[in-house]
Backbone as numpy.savetxt, mean C-alpha at the origin, in Angstrom:
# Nx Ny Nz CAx CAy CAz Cx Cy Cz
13.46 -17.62 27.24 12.43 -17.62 28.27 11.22 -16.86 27.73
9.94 -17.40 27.68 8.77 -16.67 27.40 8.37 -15.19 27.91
7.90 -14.61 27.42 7.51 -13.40 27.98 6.28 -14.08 28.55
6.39 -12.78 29.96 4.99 -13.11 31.24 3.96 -12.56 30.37
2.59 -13.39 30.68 0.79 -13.46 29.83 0.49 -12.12 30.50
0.35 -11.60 31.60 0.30 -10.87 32.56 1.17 -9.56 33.04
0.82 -8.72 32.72 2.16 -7.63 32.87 2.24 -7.16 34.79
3.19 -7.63 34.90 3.60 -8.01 36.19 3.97 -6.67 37.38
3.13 -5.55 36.58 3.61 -4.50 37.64 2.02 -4.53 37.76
1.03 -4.98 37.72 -0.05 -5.24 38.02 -0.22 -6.49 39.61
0.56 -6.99 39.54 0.65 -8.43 40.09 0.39 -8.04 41.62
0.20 -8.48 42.95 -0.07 -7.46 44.27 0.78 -8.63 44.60
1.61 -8.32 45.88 2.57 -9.30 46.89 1.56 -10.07 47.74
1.82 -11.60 47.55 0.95 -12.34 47.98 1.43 -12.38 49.73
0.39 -12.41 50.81 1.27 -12.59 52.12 1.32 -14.03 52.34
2.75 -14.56 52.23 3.64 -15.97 52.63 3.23 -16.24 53.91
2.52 -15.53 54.64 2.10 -15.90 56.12 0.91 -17.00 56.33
0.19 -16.79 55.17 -1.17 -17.43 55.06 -1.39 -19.10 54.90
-2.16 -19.67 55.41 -2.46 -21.20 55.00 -2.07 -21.71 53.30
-2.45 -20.65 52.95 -2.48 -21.18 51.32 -1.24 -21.00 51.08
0.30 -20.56 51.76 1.35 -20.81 51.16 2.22 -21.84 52.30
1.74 -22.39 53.08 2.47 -23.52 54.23 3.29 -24.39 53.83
2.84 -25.06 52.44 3.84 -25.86 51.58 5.09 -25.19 51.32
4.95 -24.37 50.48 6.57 -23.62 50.45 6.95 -22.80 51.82
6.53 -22.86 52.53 6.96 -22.48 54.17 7.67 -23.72 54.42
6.98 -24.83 54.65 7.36 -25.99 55.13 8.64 -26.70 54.34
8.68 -26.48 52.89 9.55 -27.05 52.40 10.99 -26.42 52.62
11.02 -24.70 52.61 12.42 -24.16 53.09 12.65 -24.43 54.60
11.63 -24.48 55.41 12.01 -24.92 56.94 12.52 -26.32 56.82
12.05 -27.33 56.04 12.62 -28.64 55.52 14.19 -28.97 55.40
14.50 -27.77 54.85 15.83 -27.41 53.97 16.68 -26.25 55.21
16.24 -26.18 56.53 17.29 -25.41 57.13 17.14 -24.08 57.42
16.07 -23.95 56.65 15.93 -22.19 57.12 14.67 -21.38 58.33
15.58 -21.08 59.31 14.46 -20.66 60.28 13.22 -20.41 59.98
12.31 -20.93 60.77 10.96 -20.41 60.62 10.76 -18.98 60.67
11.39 -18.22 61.64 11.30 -16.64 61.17 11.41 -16.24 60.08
12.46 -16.55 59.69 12.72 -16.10 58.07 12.13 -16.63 56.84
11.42 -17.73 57.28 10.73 -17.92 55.71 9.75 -17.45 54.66
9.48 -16.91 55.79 8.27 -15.36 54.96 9.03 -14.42 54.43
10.10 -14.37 54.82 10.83 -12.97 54.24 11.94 -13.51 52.99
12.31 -14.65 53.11 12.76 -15.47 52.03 11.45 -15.40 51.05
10.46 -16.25 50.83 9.19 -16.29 49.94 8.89 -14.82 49.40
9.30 -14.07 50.53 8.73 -12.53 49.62 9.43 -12.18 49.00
11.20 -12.06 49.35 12.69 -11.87 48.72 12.42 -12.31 47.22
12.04 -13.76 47.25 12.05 -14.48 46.25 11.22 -14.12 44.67
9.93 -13.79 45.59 8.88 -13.49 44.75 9.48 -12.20 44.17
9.83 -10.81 44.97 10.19 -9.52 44.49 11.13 -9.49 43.20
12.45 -10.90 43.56 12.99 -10.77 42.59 12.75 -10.93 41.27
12.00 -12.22 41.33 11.38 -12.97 40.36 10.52 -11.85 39.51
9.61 -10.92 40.20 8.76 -10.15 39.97 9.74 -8.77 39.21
10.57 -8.36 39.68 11.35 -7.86 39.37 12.03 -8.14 37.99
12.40 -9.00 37.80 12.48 -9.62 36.20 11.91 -9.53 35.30
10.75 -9.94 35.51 9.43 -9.98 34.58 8.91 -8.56 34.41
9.73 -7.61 35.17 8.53 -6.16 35.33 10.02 -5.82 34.10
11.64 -6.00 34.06 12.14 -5.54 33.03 11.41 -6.11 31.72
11.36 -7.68 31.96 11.04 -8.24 30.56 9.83 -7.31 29.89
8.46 -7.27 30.81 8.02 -6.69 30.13 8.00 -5.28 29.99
8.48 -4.61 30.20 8.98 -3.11 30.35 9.89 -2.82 28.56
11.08 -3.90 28.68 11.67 -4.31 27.37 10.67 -4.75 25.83
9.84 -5.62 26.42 8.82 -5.98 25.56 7.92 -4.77 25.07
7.57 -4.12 25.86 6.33 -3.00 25.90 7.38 -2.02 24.98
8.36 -1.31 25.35 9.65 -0.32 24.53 9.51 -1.33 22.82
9.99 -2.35 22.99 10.49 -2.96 21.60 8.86 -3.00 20.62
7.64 -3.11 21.38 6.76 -3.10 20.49 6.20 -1.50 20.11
6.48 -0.50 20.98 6.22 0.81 20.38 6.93 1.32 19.53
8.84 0.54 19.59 9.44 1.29 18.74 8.94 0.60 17.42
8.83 -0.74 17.23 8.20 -1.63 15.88 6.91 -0.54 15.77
5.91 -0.10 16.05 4.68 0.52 15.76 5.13 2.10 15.39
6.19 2.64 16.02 6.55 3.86 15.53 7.35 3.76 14.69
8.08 2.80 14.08 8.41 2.20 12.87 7.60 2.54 11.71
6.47 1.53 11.88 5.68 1.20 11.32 4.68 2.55 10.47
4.44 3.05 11.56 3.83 3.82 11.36 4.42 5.17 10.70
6.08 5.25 10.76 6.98 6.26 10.05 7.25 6.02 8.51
7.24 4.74 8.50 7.32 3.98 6.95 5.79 4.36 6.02
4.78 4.19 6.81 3.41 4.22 6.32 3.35 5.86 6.01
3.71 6.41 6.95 3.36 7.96 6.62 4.23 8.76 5.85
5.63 7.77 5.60 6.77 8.77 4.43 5.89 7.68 3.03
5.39 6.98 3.09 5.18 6.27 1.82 4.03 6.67 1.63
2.93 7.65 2.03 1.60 8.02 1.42 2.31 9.39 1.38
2.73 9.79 1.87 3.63 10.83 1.17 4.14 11.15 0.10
4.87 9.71 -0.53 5.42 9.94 -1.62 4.56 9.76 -2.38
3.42 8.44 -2.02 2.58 8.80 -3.04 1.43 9.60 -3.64
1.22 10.58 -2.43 0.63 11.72 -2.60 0.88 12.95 -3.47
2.63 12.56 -3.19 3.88 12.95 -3.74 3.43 13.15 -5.27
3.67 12.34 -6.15 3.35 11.47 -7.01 2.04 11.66 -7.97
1.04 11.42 -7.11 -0.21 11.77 -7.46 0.01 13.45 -7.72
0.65 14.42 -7.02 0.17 15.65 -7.16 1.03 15.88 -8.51
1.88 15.54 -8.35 2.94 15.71 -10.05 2.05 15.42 -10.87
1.50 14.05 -10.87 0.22 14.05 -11.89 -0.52 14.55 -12.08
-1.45 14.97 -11.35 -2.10 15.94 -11.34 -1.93 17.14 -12.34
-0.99 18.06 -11.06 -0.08 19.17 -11.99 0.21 19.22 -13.65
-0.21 18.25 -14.25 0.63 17.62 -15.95 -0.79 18.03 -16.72
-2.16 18.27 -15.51 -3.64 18.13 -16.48 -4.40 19.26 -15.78
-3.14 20.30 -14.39 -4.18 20.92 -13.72 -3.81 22.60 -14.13
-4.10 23.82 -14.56 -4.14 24.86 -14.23 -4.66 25.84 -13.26
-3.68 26.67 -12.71 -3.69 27.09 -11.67 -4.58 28.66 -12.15
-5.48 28.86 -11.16 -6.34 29.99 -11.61 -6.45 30.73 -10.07
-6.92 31.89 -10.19 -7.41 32.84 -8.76 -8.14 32.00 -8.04
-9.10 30.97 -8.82 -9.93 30.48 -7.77 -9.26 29.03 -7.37
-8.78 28.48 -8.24 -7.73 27.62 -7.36 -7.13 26.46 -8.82
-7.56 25.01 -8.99 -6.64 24.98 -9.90 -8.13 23.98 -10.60
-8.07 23.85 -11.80 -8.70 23.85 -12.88 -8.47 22.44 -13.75
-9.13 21.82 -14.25 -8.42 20.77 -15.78 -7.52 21.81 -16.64
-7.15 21.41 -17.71 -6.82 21.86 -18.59 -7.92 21.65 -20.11
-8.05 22.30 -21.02 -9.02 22.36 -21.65 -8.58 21.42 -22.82
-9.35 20.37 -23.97 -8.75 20.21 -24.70 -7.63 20.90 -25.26
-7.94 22.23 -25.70 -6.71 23.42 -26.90 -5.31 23.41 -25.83
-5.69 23.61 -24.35 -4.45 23.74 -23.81 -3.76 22.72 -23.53
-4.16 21.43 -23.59 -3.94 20.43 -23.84 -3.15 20.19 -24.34
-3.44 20.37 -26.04 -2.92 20.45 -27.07 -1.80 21.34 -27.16
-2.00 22.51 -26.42 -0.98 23.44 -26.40 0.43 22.55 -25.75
0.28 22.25 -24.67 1.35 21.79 -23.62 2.14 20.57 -24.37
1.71 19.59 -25.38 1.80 18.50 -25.71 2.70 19.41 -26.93
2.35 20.37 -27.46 2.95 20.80 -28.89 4.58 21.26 -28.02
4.06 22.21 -26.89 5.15 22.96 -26.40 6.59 21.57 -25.84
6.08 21.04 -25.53 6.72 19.84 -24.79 7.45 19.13 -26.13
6.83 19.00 -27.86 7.14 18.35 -28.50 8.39 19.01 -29.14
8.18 20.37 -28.94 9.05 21.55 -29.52 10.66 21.82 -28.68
10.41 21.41 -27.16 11.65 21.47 -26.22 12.32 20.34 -26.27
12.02 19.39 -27.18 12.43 18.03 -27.30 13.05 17.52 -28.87
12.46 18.83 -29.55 12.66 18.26 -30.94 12.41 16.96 -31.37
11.20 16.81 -31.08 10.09 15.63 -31.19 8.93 16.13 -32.12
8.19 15.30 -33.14 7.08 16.10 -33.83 5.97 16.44 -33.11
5.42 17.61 -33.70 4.06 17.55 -33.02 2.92 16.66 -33.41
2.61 16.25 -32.25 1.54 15.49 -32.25 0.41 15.92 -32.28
-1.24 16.07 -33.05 -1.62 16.40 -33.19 -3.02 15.73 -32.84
-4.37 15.91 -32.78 -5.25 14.96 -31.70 -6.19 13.48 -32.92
-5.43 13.60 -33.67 -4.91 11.81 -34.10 -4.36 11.31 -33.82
-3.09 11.55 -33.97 -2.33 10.96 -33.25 -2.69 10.57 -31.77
-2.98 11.52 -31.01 -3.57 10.99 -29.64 -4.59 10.01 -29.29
-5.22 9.95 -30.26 -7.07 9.63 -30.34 -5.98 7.87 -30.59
-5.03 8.00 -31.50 -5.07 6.53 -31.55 -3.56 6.12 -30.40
-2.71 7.12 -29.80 -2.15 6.66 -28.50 -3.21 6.98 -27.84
-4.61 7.26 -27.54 -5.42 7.07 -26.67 -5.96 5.41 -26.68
-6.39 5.16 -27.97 -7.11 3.77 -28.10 -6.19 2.80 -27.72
-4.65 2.94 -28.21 -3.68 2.16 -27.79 -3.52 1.56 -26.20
-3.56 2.89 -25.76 -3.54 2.63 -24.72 -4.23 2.15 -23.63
-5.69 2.15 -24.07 -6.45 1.54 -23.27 -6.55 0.29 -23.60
-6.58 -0.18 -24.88 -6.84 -1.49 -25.67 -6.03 -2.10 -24.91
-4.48 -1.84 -24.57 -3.53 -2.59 -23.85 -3.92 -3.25 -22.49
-4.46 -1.71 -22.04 -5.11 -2.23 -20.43 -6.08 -3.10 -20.23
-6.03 -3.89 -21.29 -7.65 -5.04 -21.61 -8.95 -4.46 -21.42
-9.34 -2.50 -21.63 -10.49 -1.91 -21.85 -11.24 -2.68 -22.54
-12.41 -3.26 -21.79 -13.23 -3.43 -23.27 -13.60 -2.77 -24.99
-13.79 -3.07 -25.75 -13.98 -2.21 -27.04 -15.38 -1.76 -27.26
-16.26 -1.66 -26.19 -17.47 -0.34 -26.26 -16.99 -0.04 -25.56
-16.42 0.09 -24.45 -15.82 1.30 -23.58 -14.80 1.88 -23.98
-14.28 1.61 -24.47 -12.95 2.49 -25.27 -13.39 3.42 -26.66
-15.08 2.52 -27.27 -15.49 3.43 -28.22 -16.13 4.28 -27.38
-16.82 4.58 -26.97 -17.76 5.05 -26.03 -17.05 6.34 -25.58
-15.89 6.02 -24.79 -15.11 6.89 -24.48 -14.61 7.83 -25.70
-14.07 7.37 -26.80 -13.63 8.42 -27.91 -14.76 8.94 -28.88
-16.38 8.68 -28.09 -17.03 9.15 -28.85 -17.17 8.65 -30.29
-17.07 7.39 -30.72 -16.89 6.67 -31.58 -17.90 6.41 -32.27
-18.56 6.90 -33.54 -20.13 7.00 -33.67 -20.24 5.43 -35.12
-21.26 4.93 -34.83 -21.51 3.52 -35.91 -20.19 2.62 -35.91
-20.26 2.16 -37.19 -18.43 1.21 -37.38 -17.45 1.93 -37.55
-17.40 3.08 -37.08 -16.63 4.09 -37.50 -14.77 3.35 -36.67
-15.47 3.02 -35.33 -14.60 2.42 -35.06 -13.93 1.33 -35.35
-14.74 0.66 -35.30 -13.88 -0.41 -35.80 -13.19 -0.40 -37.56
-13.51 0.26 -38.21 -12.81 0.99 -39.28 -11.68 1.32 -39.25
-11.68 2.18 -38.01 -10.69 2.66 -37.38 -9.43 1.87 -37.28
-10.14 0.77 -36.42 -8.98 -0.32 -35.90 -8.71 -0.89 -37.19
-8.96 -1.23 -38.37 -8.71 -2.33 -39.45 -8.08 -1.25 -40.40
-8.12 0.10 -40.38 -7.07 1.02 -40.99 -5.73 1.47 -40.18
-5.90 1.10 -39.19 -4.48 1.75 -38.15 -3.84 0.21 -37.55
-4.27 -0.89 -38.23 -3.48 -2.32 -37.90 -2.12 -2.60 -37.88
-1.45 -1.23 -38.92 -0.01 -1.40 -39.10 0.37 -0.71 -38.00
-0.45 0.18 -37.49 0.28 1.30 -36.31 -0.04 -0.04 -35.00
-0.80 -0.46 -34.43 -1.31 -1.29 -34.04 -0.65 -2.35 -33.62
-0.30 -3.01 -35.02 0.23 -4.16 -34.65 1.45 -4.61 -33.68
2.40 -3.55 -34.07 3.89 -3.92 -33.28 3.34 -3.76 -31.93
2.71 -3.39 -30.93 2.47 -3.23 -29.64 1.05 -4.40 -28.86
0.49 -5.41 -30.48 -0.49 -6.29 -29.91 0.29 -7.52 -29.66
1.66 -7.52 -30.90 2.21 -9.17 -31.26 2.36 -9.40 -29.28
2.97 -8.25 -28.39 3.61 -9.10 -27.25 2.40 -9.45 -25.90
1.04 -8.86 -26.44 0.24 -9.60 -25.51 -0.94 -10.07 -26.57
-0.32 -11.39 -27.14 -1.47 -12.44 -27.94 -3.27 -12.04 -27.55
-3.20 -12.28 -26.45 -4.55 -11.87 -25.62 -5.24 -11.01 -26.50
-4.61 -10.15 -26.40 -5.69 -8.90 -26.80 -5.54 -8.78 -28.25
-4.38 -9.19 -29.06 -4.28 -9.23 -30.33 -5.39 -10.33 -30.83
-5.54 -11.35 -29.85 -6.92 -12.01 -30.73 -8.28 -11.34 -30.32
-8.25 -10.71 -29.43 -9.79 -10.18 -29.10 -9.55 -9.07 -30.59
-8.42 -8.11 -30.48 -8.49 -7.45 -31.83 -8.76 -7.57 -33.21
-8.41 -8.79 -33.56 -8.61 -9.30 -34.52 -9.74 -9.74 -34.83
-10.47 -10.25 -33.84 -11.60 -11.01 -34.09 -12.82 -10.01 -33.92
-12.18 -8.93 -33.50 -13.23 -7.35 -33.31 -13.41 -6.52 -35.02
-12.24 -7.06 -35.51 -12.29 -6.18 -36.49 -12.21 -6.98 -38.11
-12.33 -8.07 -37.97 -12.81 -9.14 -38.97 -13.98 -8.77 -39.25
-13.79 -8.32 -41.08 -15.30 -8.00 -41.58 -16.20 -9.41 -41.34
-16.88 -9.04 -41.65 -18.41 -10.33 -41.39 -18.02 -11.00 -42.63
-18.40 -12.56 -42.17 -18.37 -13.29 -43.36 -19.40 -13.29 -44.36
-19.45 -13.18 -45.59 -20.62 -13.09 -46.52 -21.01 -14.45 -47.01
């Protein structure tokens, strides 16, 4: 059965006494039922009827706040987490000072990356190594290649030098997106003479 257009505790009791309801007067007097009583039948009728529709939508109105307080519990544990999330990140580049919390400076940078390489018995990495898991990594993200020089401060062909001496480091991480292995290639192809 449809839910009522109209929320039905709004609705006012129509009076069955009036001209405009004589038809359904006339039709239960038709059918046997005293004329006294047919107003109070029509109203019986209506109350119940009305009565129904005031659970349905009563039920309806409950089932759509609990869906919205749902909704709205899911939305607010999930910017949470990813607020969550974000602040861990954060935390990995932020130092905490008197006045509140800070970048980290290149050296300490460097520091945290050595200390981290040392609790791991991993080598230290040193800011070549980074400079080219930096380029790597953007190159991947389909960075353009003046913005990725640009960004490392990359002065004349220095870069692209760069890229046509570090091709072996390079390569194993271009073969699986072709894409960018041909923009690479075709970036770092000396000029034809």
């Amino acid at each position: 059965m449809p839910f009522p257009l109209a929320n039905p505790n709004n609705a006012i009791r129509p009076d069955f006494t009036t001209e405009e309801h004589a038809d359904a007067r006339q039709q239960l007097i038709d059918n046997g039922i005293p004329e006294a009583q047919v107003s109070a039948v029509l109203t019986n009728l209506w109350t119940q009827t009305n009565e129904k529709e005031k659970i349905r939508w009563a039920t309806r109105l409950e089932e759509e706040a609990l869906a919205e307080a749902e909704a709205q519990t899911r939305a607010t544990e999930e910017e949470a987490q990813r607020q969550k999330e974000l602040d861990d990140e954060d935390a990995k580049f932020l130092q905490e000072e008197q006045s509140g919390l800070r970048p980290l400076s290149r050296t300490e940078v460097t520091k945290r990356i050595a200390n981290i390489a040392a609790t791991h018995n991993m080598p230290n990495l040193k800011g070549h190594s980074l400079r080219i898991g930096g380029t790597l990594h953007y190159l991947l993200r389909g960075t353009p290649f003046d913005v990725v020089k640009s960004m490392g401060r990359w002065a004349g062909d220095s870069f692209t030098l760069y890229l046509r001496q570090h091709a072996v480091i390079l390569a194993p991480y271009l073969t699986d997106r072709p894409d960018i292995l041909d923009r690479v290639t075709r970036y770092t192809m000396p000029p034809v003479r």
